[in-house]
PDB file of C-alpha atoms in Angstrom:
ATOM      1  CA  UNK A 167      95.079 101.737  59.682  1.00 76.00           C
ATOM      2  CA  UNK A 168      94.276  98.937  57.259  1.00 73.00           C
ATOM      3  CA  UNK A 169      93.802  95.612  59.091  1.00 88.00           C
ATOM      4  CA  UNK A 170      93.367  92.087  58.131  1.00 94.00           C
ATOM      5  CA  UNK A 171      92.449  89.994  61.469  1.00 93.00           C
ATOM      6  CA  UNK A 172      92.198  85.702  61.223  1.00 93.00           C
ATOM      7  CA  UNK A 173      90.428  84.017  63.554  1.00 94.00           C
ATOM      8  CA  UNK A 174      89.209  80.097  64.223  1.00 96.00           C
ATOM      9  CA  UNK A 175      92.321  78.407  64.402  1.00 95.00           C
ATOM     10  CA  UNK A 176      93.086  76.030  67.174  1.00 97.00           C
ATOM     11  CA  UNK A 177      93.886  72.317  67.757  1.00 98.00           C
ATOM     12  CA  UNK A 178      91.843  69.470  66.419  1.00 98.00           C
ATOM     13  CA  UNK A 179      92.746  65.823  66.113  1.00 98.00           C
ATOM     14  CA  UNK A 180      93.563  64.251  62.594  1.00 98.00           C
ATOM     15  CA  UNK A 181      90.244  63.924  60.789  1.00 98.00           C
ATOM     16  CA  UNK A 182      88.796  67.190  62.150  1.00 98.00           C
ATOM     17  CA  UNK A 183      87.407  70.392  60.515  1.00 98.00           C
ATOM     18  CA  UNK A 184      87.983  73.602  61.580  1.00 98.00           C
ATOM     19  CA  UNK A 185      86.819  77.068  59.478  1.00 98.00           C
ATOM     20  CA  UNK A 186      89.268  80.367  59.659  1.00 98.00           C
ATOM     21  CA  UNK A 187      87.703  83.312  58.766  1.00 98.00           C
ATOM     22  CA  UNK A 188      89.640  86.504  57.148  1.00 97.00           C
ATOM     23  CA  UNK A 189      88.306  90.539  57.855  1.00 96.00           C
ATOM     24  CA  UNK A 190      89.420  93.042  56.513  1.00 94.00           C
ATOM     25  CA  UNK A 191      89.186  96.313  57.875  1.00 90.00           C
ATOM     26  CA  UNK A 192      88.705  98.564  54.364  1.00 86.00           C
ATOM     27  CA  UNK A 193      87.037  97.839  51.887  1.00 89.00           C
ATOM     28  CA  UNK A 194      89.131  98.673  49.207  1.00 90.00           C
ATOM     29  CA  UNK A 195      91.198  96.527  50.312  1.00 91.00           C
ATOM     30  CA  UNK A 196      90.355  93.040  48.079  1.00 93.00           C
ATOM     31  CA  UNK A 197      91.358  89.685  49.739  1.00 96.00           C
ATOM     32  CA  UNK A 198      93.128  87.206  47.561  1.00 96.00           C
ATOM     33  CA  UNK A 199      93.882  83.957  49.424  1.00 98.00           C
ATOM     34  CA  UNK A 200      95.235  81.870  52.285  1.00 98.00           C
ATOM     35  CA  UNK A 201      98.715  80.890  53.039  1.00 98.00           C
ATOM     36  CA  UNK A 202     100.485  78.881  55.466  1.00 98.00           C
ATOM     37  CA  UNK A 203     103.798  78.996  57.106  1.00 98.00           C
ATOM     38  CA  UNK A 204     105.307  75.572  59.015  1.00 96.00           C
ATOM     39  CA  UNK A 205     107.864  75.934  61.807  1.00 91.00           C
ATOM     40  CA  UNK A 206     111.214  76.250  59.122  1.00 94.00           C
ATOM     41  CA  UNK A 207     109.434  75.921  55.974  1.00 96.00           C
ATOM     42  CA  UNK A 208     108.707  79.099  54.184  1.00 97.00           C
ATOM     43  CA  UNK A 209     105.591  80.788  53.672  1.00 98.00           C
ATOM     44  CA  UNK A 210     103.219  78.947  50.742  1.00 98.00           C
ATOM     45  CA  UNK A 211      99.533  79.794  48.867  1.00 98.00           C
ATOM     46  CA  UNK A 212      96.994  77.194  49.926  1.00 98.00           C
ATOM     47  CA  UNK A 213      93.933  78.458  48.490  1.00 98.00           C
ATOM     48  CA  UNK A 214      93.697  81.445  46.669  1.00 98.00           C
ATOM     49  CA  UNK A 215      89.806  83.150  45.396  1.00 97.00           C
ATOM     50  CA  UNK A 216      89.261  85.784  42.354  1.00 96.00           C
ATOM     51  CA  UNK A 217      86.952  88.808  43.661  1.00 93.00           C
ATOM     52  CA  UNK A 218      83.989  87.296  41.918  1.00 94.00           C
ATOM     53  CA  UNK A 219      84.092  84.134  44.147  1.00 94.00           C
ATOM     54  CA  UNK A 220      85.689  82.066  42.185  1.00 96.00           C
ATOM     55  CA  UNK A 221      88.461  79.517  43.666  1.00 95.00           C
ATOM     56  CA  UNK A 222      91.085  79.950  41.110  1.00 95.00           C
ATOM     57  CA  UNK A 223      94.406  77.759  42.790  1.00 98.00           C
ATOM     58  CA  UNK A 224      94.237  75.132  45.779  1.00 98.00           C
ATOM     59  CA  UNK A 225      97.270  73.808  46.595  1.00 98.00           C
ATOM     60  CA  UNK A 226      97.835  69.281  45.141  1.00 98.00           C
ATOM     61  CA  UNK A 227      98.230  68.990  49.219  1.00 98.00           C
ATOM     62  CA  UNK A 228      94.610  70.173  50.017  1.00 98.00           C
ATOM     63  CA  UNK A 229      92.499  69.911  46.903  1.00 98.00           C
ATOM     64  CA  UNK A 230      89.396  67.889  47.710  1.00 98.00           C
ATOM     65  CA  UNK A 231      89.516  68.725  51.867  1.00 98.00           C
ATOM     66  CA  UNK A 232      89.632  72.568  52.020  1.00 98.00           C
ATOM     67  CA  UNK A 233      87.671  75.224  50.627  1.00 98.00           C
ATOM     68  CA  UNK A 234      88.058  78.651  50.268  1.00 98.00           C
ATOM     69  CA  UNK A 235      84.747  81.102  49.562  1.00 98.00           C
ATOM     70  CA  UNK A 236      84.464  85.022  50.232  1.00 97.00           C
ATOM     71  CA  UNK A 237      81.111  87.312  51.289  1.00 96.00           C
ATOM     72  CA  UNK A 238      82.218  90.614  49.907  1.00 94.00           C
ATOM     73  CA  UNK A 239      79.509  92.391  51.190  1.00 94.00           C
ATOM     74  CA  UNK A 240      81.330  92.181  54.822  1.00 94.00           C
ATOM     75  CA  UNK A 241      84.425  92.011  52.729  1.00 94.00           C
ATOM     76  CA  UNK A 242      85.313  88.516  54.393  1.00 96.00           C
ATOM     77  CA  UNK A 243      87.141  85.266  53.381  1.00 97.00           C
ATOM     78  CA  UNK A 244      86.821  81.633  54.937  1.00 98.00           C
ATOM     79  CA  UNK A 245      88.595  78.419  54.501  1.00 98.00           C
ATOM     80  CA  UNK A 246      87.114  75.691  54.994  1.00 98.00           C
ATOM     81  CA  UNK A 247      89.193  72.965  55.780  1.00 98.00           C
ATOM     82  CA  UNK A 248      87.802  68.821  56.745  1.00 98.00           C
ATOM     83  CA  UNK A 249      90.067  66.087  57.164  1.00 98.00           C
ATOM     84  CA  UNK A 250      92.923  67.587  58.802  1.00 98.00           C
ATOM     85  CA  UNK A 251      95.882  65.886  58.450  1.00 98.00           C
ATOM     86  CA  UNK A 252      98.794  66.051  61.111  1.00 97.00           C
ATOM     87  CA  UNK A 253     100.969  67.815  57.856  1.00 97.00           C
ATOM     88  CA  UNK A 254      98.491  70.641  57.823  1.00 98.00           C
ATOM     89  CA  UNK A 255      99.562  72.194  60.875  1.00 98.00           C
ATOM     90  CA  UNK A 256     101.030  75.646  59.970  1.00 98.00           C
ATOM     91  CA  UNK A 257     100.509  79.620  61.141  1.00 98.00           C
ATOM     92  CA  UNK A 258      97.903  80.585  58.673  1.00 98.00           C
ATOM     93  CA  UNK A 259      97.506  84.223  57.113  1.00 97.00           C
ATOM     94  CA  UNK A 260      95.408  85.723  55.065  1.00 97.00           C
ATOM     95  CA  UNK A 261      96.452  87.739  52.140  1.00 97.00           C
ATOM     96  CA  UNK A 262      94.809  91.009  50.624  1.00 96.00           C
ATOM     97  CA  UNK A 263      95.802  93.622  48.520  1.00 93.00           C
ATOM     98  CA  UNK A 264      94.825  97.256  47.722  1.00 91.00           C
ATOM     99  CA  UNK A 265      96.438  98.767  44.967  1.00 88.00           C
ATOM    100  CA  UNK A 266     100.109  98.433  44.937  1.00 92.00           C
ATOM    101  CA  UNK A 267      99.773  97.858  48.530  1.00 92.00           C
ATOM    102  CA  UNK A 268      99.714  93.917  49.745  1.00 93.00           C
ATOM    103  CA  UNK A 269      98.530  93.123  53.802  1.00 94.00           C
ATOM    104  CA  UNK A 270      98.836  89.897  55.769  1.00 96.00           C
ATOM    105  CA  UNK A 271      97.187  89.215  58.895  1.00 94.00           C
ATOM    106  CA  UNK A 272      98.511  88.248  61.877  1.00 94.00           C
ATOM    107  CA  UNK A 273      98.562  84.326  61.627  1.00 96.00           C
ATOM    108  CA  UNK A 274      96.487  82.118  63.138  1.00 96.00           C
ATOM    109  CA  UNK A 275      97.910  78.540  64.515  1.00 97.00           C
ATOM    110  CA  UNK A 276      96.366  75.327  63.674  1.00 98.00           C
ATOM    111  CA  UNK A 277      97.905  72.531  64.825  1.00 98.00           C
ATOM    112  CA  UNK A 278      96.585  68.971  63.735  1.00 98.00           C
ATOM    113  CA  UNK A 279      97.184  66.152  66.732  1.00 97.00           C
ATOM    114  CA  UNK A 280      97.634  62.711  65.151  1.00 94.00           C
TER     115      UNK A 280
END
């Protein structure tokens, strides 16, 4: 069964860093980018990576404090993300797709104290 697991969310005050990492369980299977998803907001692209490694889209609200990079040979993605900002906290989920077929992870929370 195809799998995309998130970890290294968590809570960290406003100013903090914290890294999530993205694996995917197949390796055809080619991860495209981060999303997040605030209680009653819908689900939006934060950062979003071409399979070559290049950081194609980062959302106006994090451009300059997060950064999004992939090692394909483990077929992993990571965001990067510094100066955390109370308006940053969200369920974040990692997106890949493999053919027609598109996967999310689980979520993981991050939640920004101010």
């Amino acid at each position: 069964q195809v799998q995309l697991v998130e970890s290294g969310g968590g809570l960290v005050q406003a100013g903090g860093s914290l890294t999530l990492s993205c694996g995917a369980s197949d390796f055809t299977i080619n991860l495209l980018g981060w999303y997040r998803q605030a209680p009653g907001k819908q689900r939006d692209l934060v950062a979003s990576i071409t399979r070559g490694g290049y950081a194609n889209y980062y959302a106006e609200s994090v451009k300059g404090r997060f950064t999004i990079s992939r090692d394909n040979a483990k077929n992993t993605m990571t965001l990067q993300m510094n100066s955390l900002k109370p308006d940053d906290t969200a369920v974040y989920y990692c997106r890949g797709n493999s053919g027609s077929n598109s996967y999310w992870g689980q979520g993981t929370q991050v939640t920004v104290s101010s």
